[in-house]
Structure formats: C-alpha cells, structure tokens
Amino acid sequence: MAAIQTKLLSICLLRRKVLQTGLRLASTVPSSSFKYEDLEVTLTNTPQPKPDDNNLIFGHHFSDHMLTVDWTAQTGWSKPVIHPVEEMRIHPAAKVLHYAVELFEGVKAYRCEDGKVRVFRPMENMKRMRSTAERSALPDFDGDELCKCIKKLISIDSAWVPRSDRCSLYIRPTFIGTEPTLGVVKSNAAKLFVLIGPVGPYYPTGFKPVTLLADPQYVRAWPGGCGAYKMGANYAPTIQIQDTAVKEEGCQQVLWLYGEDHMMTEVGTMNLFVYLINEKGEEELVTPPLNGLILPGVTRKSLLELAREWNEFKVSERDIKMKEFVKALNERRIKEVFGAGTACLVSPVEGIKYQGQHLVIPTMETAVLTNRFNNILMDIQYGRTPHRWMEPVDEEGQRMQEVSRV
Amino acid sequence: MAAIQTKLLSICLLRRKVLQTGLRLASTVPSSSFKYEDLEVTLTNTPQPKPDDNNLIFGHHFSDHMLTVDWTAQTGWSKPVIHPVEEMRIHPAAKVLHYAVELFEGVKAYRCEDGKVRVFRPMENMKRMRSTAERSALPDFDGDELCKCIKKLISIDSAWVPRSDRCSLYIRPTFIGTEPTLGVVKSNAAKLFVLIGPVGPYYPTGFKPVTLLADPQYVRAWPGGCGAYKMGANYAPTIQIQDTAVKEEGCQQVLWLYGEDHMMTEVGTMNLFVYLINEKGEEELVTPPLNGLILPGVTRKSLLELAREWNEFKVSERDIKMKEFVKALNERRIKEVFGAGTACLVSPVEGIKYQGQHLVIPTMETAVLTNRFNNILMDIQYGRTPHRWMEPVDEEGQRMQEVSRV
C-alpha cells in the first residue's frame, strides 16, 4: 500500500510539472494566432424562435450563429468567421472521427441585473484550452483573441441570453483535428468552433441534491494519462457507467474513485468538495488536489479563492479516501458534500452509493456552506455584486459596422 | 509492490470478465440490426484515378464508394447504403465531436494469387466492434450482416484492391455518436460507416525494423479503463507522445509500459511479441496477456494460434517486465522482438529506448521467427496457402442487379 502511494505521488508530482508547463505556456503569447481584427461576420436571414426559459434542457438549444476558425499546417490560421449555425462538412477519414482528436471548454455568460451581459472568468478557460490543445497535438492560439471573438459572437446573439436568474448562456468552444487521413499521428488540419445557447440547470433536479454512484471497479483517469485535460477522450469511456448509474442505480452521476484506498477524485462533470469536522476537530473544506487525475475546474478554483478570502475555516486541497469519509460520516462529522462545475454551478450531494451501502449525506440539513457558495456565486454572476471575475460583453461597441446577410 | 500487483491482478480479472461478457454478447444475435438484403447502392459517375501501388501512403487513399448505416433511438437502424465517398454533414454539437463517442476497426482484403479478393478473418473484427460498441453505449448490430455489406462494398470497388503482394486493401469500419446535443450521456443517434482504400506498408520503413520509445511516465491504459476496446479515446492521448518519439527520439512508435515494474503492454498500433530463451533455458514466445490493458488484436490471435499449432516452443500470454527483458537481453537470451497488427502485419523491432539507454535488439541477426510468421501470414493472405482464415469476396455474385448512378 505504501508502494502504490509512493508511486502515485511521484507520478502525480510529475504530472503536476507537466500541467504547470501547460499553464506556463498558456500565459505566453503563441508565435502565431488568428486575430479578432480579422473577424468576418455573416448574419442569418432566418433567425430562429427562442425557447421558453422555463423549459430549457441543457445543451439542446443553440443560438443563431457560431464562430469558426480553420487551421492547416501549411497555411496556418485562417480568418475567424461568425456565421449561421449549420451542419459541418467533415471528411469521413477526419482524425476527430477515428482517434478522438478533440477537446472542448465550458464557459457561461449571464444577463446581469443591470441588463448587461457578462462572462464568468473566460480567460481561465482560454488558458486551459491552450494547455489541452498542446496535450492533444493541436495548434496553439492567442486566448485573448479567441475571447474577443467569443464576446463578439455573444453580442450578436445577445437576445439569446436568458433574462432569468435560473438560466444563463452556455458557451462551448470546441477544437477538432480534421485532417482526412487514417494513421495515428498529429493532425495537419484543425477546426476551432464555438457554439452558444441558453441553458437551465444541468441536472433535471435543479438545485435539488443529487446521489452519486461510487464504484471502484471503474477508473476515470490514471497517473500518466490525461485526466487533467479537457479532451473528449476523457468522456466517452464514462458514458456506459453513467448510464448504469442513472438507469440501474437511481443516481444522477458517478463519483470516480482511484487506487487501492478508493480516493475520491471528481465527478466528470464537476469537482467534489467535502465540508467536515476533521479528526483534529477542525472545520475543514476539502477538495482533491490537482494531481493529474482531476480536471482543474474554474468553479473549483473560484470556490477555493472565496473560502481562502473568508479565512473562516481550514481549506485543503488534499486526498480524501472513502475510508476516512465513511468514518467521518459515521461519527457525524460530515457536514456537507457538493459538486462544483460550470454546467452545474454548485450541486449539493445527498447520497453516495458505495460497495452496496447507500451513504446518506446530511448536506441539506442546513446546507449552510453549499447555499452560501451558491448565493455568492449567483450574486457575482448575475451582477448583484460587482466583481473582477465578470467580463463585460459590449453589446453595442463590439458590433461591427459592416456585416453581410445570407 | 506486492500490493499494486495484487490490486492490478484483481482488477485485471474483473476486466477479463467484462471483456468476456462483451465477446459473449458478440456471439449472440442482437435483437435488431440492419440487414444486407436491404442494402441500397448508388454508384459514382466520376470514378477517381487509382494511385500507383508503389507510392501508397497508409490511410491517404480511399476508393470511390463507402458504406453508411444510420441509427436513431426512435426509429432504429436505417437501410445500409453504399454511395460515393463524400464529406459527411455533422452537426457541430454532435457527441462524437465533444465526448469522443466513436470507435473503429481495421481489416484487410488481399488480391490473391488466383486473382480473387479475400478478406482476412473479418468476423473477428465484427465481434470486437460489437464489444466496443457496447462499452461505448452505441447500439448493437448483426456482425454477419455488416460483414456482408462490407464484402459488397469491396466487390463494387474491387478494382481498388492492389495487384501487388506488398499492398492490400485496408477496410476501416467506424461508428460514431451523432446526437446533436451537449451533455455527457448516451447518444440517441449514431452513424456506422466503412471506408476502404489501397495501402502499402504502415511504416515508411516497410519490413525494415523499427525502434520503440518506452517511457514509463506515459501510460496508455489502466485497470478499470477501456484499453481493451478499440475506442477513439484510446488514441488521442498517445499522439503527442508518439510525435515526440518520432521527432525527438528518432523512434517509429511508443512501447507503452504499465505499473511500477514497467510491464510491457502494447504499441498502440500493434501488439508486442518477445521470442527468448527464458530463465529455465526454454525457448519461449511471450506476448502480454489480455488483462484489460491490451487490445485483443486479430493478428496477435493469429500468431498465437499458428505457434500453438506448430508446438515447437513454449507459447505464453504472460506479463513481461522491463527488468526481466533487460536482464535477458544482457544475457543474450533475447532472440527476436516484433509487433503484430492489421496495419503493420509483422514488424521487427531492432531497438527500444528506455530510461536513457538504447537497447539494441538482435531481431534482424536471423529474424527466423519474425520472417517465418511474416511469410506464413503473407502466404495465407495472398492465397498461396489456402486457409480457413480467408473469406472470399464474390466479385460477380455479390453485385446487385439494379443500381442507380449519380
């Protein structure tokens, strides 16, 4: 057991180094990139009706326009283009369809109380996207330029940003390898595109608490793999398990465990937080560390920053094993468990199914911290509390003078 | 160390069970499937010029036609269609582009000495494809019906099967999730398609030996993951490493190691075989076992079947650690190392770069076994030795009476 831990730690440190390299790269300006000033816009002549804010299903509605930027190894980046949402023409041999050369991000924009639209920490996503692109052997770009293009897209489709503080605009930057040849090698052609669309709560349960299936026989990520990157490859293998969790176990999501000691890692669509009284009797907020097995979530980072600012209880990025968790639960030391992610925001957890037991989590008894995080984040996101994390979308100023209509 | 091994073994056994379940399922007839008898054919009016057999780059040439079958959860399988190769129209939110809901197979057909075209063990690929589809939460189908459709496609484009025993026709069945919604759940729409095209040797080196980079910091697959399935998700994470291996290390491929003991697993595009004198002084052919970390290759299976039929030396599916390998190499007990896969067939290995050392493998000193396997397989595949593994493509009989031309 000591051996596996040592091994894990040493590889984790290694991965942390790799991840930091990625993030370091992401803070530098790449040698070449598309530019916002080259953006071309073609507007639709057939705008679609907007869905009812009360009946939004996550990921089912898209606005009228999307952003596309193409790249080839020979010619570099093309001009970014905003155009009507349409089916893409992809060669059946394209690397994205065979070898999963693809990555994505999830960002949200909100209609604030003053009526203006703002985006939540988009540059964090741009950094992670560049880091994932490097790991996927896809070309680098200037995150600031992409961010400007995305804001322009939002400004054009700003009527799609819901006027409801239960809803928001979900932004999905995606990056795929399009070279139309077989063979497991770097793609010499790529397409970056961004879809946006109004969303309601990620889980049909809304802010209602979820139950997670924690089955140690399935493993999401491994030291030496790519669990710290937002590659499509991390998701396909989870769908069958997720389907079983929902249909056979009555759970909403899977809590991925790792290693002999069943360390809690993450939920796939959200990072995990445990608020407990630790063995020393201290109040502690724990989330698993960025050890290469876990996606470095922007909401995760934000909650940690908020909690450290408050400085009211211990805040730890550390391993938490199921044994420690179950012991604390039995000793009534677990106060709250919740997930945090862009899609789900803050999602209370009321149960974990683990090794034949249904662990009942008392999160909703008070939900003091879960509610506090959720309310503060919502106050920031819907502009009730002005905050540096929110970046304005200039709905008028970012409109271009000349656009053509199709 | 004992702990990690025990853990690995127990999970491996579990995975083996899962894999067997997959294979068991694959031998049963699914409840619903598309049917060969419903196949519709539309031929091109603009057949493309065929490439020179001497200048074939793997995966760069496709024949005039492809096969497509669509599926939706609502309506089930549509009729299979053979039609001219064309770009596909895919919605930008399709699950294949975001969550890597995709899988593929590799099969080969050969122009035999009698002029007829035959396919090498296609039903093995059909079984594996169904097993991977189950793991990917994609729908099941009748492998026999798909195989008949593929043979029909080959018969229509049989002029594309090279008349050279250095070349063959590569067949790429692919299966993707096409539901145009975001959210990490089962795809309610899918597309199965098959491309075929003439290929030369996979490696530019041809039958010339390759050198492999074995860097334990990168891990291809892990217990509880999906390394035993031919999902796109297994390939994207390897490309950056593969690129480094080629450009910075002068290697052709990566040999993936696993665990504290650096067990040899596979090469990503091929399974690994080591022919050695073991510690007991016995002649032994070793290939890593199907423990969930390794793709169950059809060429791997074929070589094992051949060697067991010969019954001339010990044939083992067992773990082989780098320590054992290096010791045997230093004691001049390693005779040959080679890879085996559909794309590369039998590929001799002359070197492994490992922890700063360049291990020189004497494979090519005699290459007795490598050559024997290669020659026997080629004799079978090119019809010089009639064999049950080869399935005929009826170039005349399988042509349909009525086809339309576009």
mmCIF file of C-alpha atoms in Angstrom, chain A residues 165-297:
data_model
loop_
_atom_site.group_PDB
_atom_site.id
_atom_site.type_symbol
_atom_site.label_atom_id
_atom_site.label_comp_id
_atom_site.label_asym_id
_atom_site.label_seq_id
_atom_site.Cartn_x
_atom_site.Cartn_y
_atom_site.Cartn_z
ATOM 1 C CA ASP A 165 -31.546 34.115 -12.811
ATOM 2 C CA ARG A 166 -32.183 30.387 -13.124
ATOM 3 C CA CYS A 167 -30.732 30.437 -16.638
ATOM 4 C CA SER A 168 -27.624 31.548 -18.479
ATOM 5 C CA LEU A 169 -25.861 31.361 -21.835
ATOM 6 C CA TYR A 170 -23.622 28.322 -22.142
ATOM 7 C CA ILE A 171 -20.565 28.781 -24.362
ATOM 8 C CA ARG A 172 -18.925 25.717 -25.877
ATOM 9 C CA PRO A 173 -15.534 26.295 -27.528
ATOM 10 C CA THR A 174 -14.518 23.100 -29.354
ATOM 11 C CA PHE A 175 -11.355 22.169 -31.220
ATOM 12 C CA ILE A 176 -11.076 19.161 -33.532
ATOM 13 C CA GLY A 177 -8.477 17.546 -35.814
ATOM 14 C CA THR A 178 -9.834 17.441 -39.365
ATOM 15 C CA GLU A 179 -7.011 16.003 -41.498
ATOM 16 C CA PRO A 180 -8.777 13.466 -43.743
ATOM 17 C CA THR A 181 -6.265 10.627 -43.436
ATOM 18 C CA LEU A 182 -6.018 7.488 -41.311
ATOM 19 C CA GLY A 183 -2.934 6.904 -39.161
ATOM 20 C CA VAL A 184 -2.400 7.812 -35.501
ATOM 21 C CA VAL A 185 -0.324 10.961 -35.986
ATOM 22 C CA LYS A 186 -0.648 14.684 -35.410
ATOM 23 C CA SER A 187 -3.456 16.252 -37.425
ATOM 24 C CA ASN A 188 -2.214 18.682 -40.061
ATOM 25 C CA ALA A 189 -5.621 20.354 -40.228
ATOM 26 C CA ALA A 190 -7.908 21.543 -37.463
ATOM 27 C CA LYS A 191 -11.100 23.445 -36.836
ATOM 28 C CA LEU A 192 -11.880 25.550 -33.776
ATOM 29 C CA PHE A 193 -15.544 26.416 -33.348
ATOM 30 C CA VAL A 194 -17.783 27.902 -30.697
ATOM 31 C CA LEU A 195 -21.463 27.198 -30.112
ATOM 32 C CA ILE A 196 -23.558 29.213 -27.666
ATOM 33 C CA GLY A 197 -27.029 28.561 -26.350
ATOM 34 C CA PRO A 198 -29.371 29.236 -23.435
ATOM 35 C CA VAL A 199 -29.354 26.696 -20.608
ATOM 36 C CA GLY A 200 -31.290 25.967 -17.477
ATOM 37 C CA PRO A 201 -29.971 23.788 -14.636
ATOM 38 C CA TYR A 202 -27.635 20.931 -15.745
ATOM 39 C CA TYR A 203 -29.416 18.348 -13.638
ATOM 40 C CA PRO A 204 -33.165 17.945 -14.094
ATOM 41 C CA THR A 205 -33.213 18.048 -10.280
ATOM 42 C CA GLY A 206 -32.089 21.734 -10.368
ATOM 43 C CA PHE A 207 -30.597 22.804 -7.032
ATOM 44 C CA LYS A 208 -32.167 19.672 -5.598
ATOM 45 C CA PRO A 209 -29.481 17.365 -4.218
ATOM 46 C CA VAL A 210 -28.001 14.509 -6.272
ATOM 47 C CA THR A 211 -26.889 10.994 -5.418
ATOM 48 C CA LEU A 212 -23.589 9.671 -6.775
ATOM 49 C CA LEU A 213 -22.536 6.129 -7.683
ATOM 50 C CA ALA A 214 -19.002 5.399 -6.410
ATOM 51 C CA ASP A 215 -17.931 2.056 -7.893
ATOM 52 C CA PRO A 216 -14.175 1.417 -7.577
ATOM 53 C CA GLN A 217 -14.178 -1.046 -10.480
ATOM 54 C CA TYR A 218 -14.314 1.848 -12.952
ATOM 55 C CA VAL A 219 -11.487 4.336 -13.156
ATOM 56 C CA ARG A 220 -11.737 7.675 -14.986
ATOM 57 C CA ALA A 221 -8.089 8.768 -15.016
ATOM 58 C CA TRP A 222 -4.652 7.474 -14.136
ATOM 59 C CA PRO A 223 -1.193 8.918 -13.461
ATOM 60 C CA GLY A 224 0.487 9.237 -16.844
ATOM 61 C CA GLY A 225 -2.876 9.714 -18.597
ATOM 62 C CA CYS A 226 -4.734 12.899 -19.466
ATOM 63 C CA GLY A 227 -7.367 13.328 -16.750
ATOM 64 C CA ALA A 228 -6.203 16.915 -16.122
ATOM 65 C CA TYR A 229 -7.085 17.998 -19.659
ATOM 66 C CA LYS A 230 -10.493 18.662 -21.158
ATOM 67 C CA MET A 231 -10.103 16.172 -24.003
ATOM 68 C CA GLY A 232 -13.101 14.369 -25.473
ATOM 69 C CA ALA A 233 -11.216 11.143 -24.743
ATOM 70 C CA ASN A 234 -11.909 11.525 -21.013
ATOM 71 C CA TYR A 235 -15.664 11.417 -21.525
ATOM 72 C CA ALA A 236 -16.591 8.567 -23.915
ATOM 73 C CA PRO A 237 -15.421 5.837 -21.505
ATOM 74 C CA THR A 238 -17.666 7.244 -18.746
ATOM 75 C CA ILE A 239 -20.971 7.169 -20.625
ATOM 76 C CA GLN A 240 -21.773 3.482 -20.201
ATOM 77 C CA ILE A 241 -21.063 3.710 -16.453
ATOM 78 C CA GLN A 242 -23.047 6.952 -16.174
ATOM 79 C CA ASP A 243 -25.955 5.273 -17.949
ATOM 80 C CA THR A 244 -25.888 2.378 -15.484
ATOM 81 C CA ALA A 245 -25.715 4.826 -12.568
ATOM 82 C CA VAL A 246 -28.846 6.619 -13.757
ATOM 83 C CA LYS A 247 -30.935 3.710 -15.017
ATOM 84 C CA GLU A 248 -29.989 0.909 -12.644
ATOM 85 C CA GLU A 249 -28.811 2.674 -9.515
ATOM 86 C CA GLY A 250 -31.077 5.716 -9.394
ATOM 87 C CA CYS A 251 -28.088 8.046 -9.180
ATOM 88 C CA GLN A 252 -27.538 11.263 -11.177
ATOM 89 C CA GLN A 253 -23.769 10.967 -11.619
ATOM 90 C CA VAL A 254 -20.670 8.867 -10.978
ATOM 91 C CA LEU A 255 -18.122 9.726 -8.298
ATOM 92 C CA TRP A 256 -14.823 8.427 -9.664
ATOM 93 C CA LEU A 257 -12.573 6.717 -7.163
ATOM 94 C CA TYR A 258 -8.913 5.971 -7.608
ATOM 95 C CA GLY A 259 -6.436 3.468 -6.254
ATOM 96 C CA GLU A 260 -6.452 0.846 -3.544
ATOM 97 C CA ASP A 261 -7.642 3.314 -0.949
ATOM 98 C CA HIS A 262 -10.563 4.480 -3.073
ATOM 99 C CA MET A 263 -9.548 8.111 -3.094
ATOM 100 C CA MET A 264 -12.351 10.422 -4.131
ATOM 101 C CA THR A 265 -11.349 12.219 -7.328
ATOM 102 C CA GLU A 266 -14.093 14.027 -9.243
ATOM 103 C CA VAL A 267 -17.498 13.538 -10.832
ATOM 104 C CA GLY A 268 -16.635 14.018 -14.522
ATOM 105 C CA THR A 269 -18.973 16.985 -14.925
ATOM 106 C CA MET A 270 -17.954 18.595 -11.633
ATOM 107 C CA ASN A 271 -15.238 18.722 -8.974
ATOM 108 C CA LEU A 272 -16.018 17.454 -5.482
ATOM 109 C CA PHE A 273 -15.998 19.329 -2.163
ATOM 110 C CA VAL A 274 -16.392 17.842 1.313
ATOM 111 C CA TYR A 275 -17.075 20.140 4.273
ATOM 112 C CA LEU A 276 -16.363 18.302 7.501
ATOM 113 C CA ILE A 277 -15.024 18.342 11.032
ATOM 114 C CA ASN A 278 -11.672 16.613 10.659
ATOM 115 C CA GLU A 279 -10.035 14.174 13.072
ATOM 116 C CA LYS A 280 -8.431 17.092 14.922
ATOM 117 C CA GLY A 281 -11.858 18.645 15.458
ATOM 118 C CA GLU A 282 -11.212 21.441 12.972
ATOM 119 C CA GLU A 283 -13.761 22.692 10.476
ATOM 120 C CA GLU A 284 -12.278 21.876 7.076
ATOM 121 C CA LEU A 285 -13.270 22.234 3.439
ATOM 122 C CA VAL A 286 -11.543 19.536 1.412
ATOM 123 C CA THR A 287 -11.275 19.103 -2.325
ATOM 124 C CA PRO A 288 -8.973 16.589 -4.041
ATOM 125 C CA PRO A 289 -5.682 18.112 -5.267
ATOM 126 C CA LEU A 290 -4.694 18.806 -8.886
ATOM 127 C CA ASN A 291 -2.575 15.671 -9.094
ATOM 128 C CA GLY A 292 -3.120 14.921 -12.776
ATOM 129 C CA LEU A 293 -6.237 12.826 -12.140
ATOM 130 C CA ILE A 294 -8.559 15.779 -11.824
ATOM 131 C CA LEU A 295 -9.775 18.492 -14.160
ATOM 132 C CA PRO A 296 -8.684 21.906 -12.856
ATOM 133 C CA GLY A 297 -12.177 23.378 -12.754
#
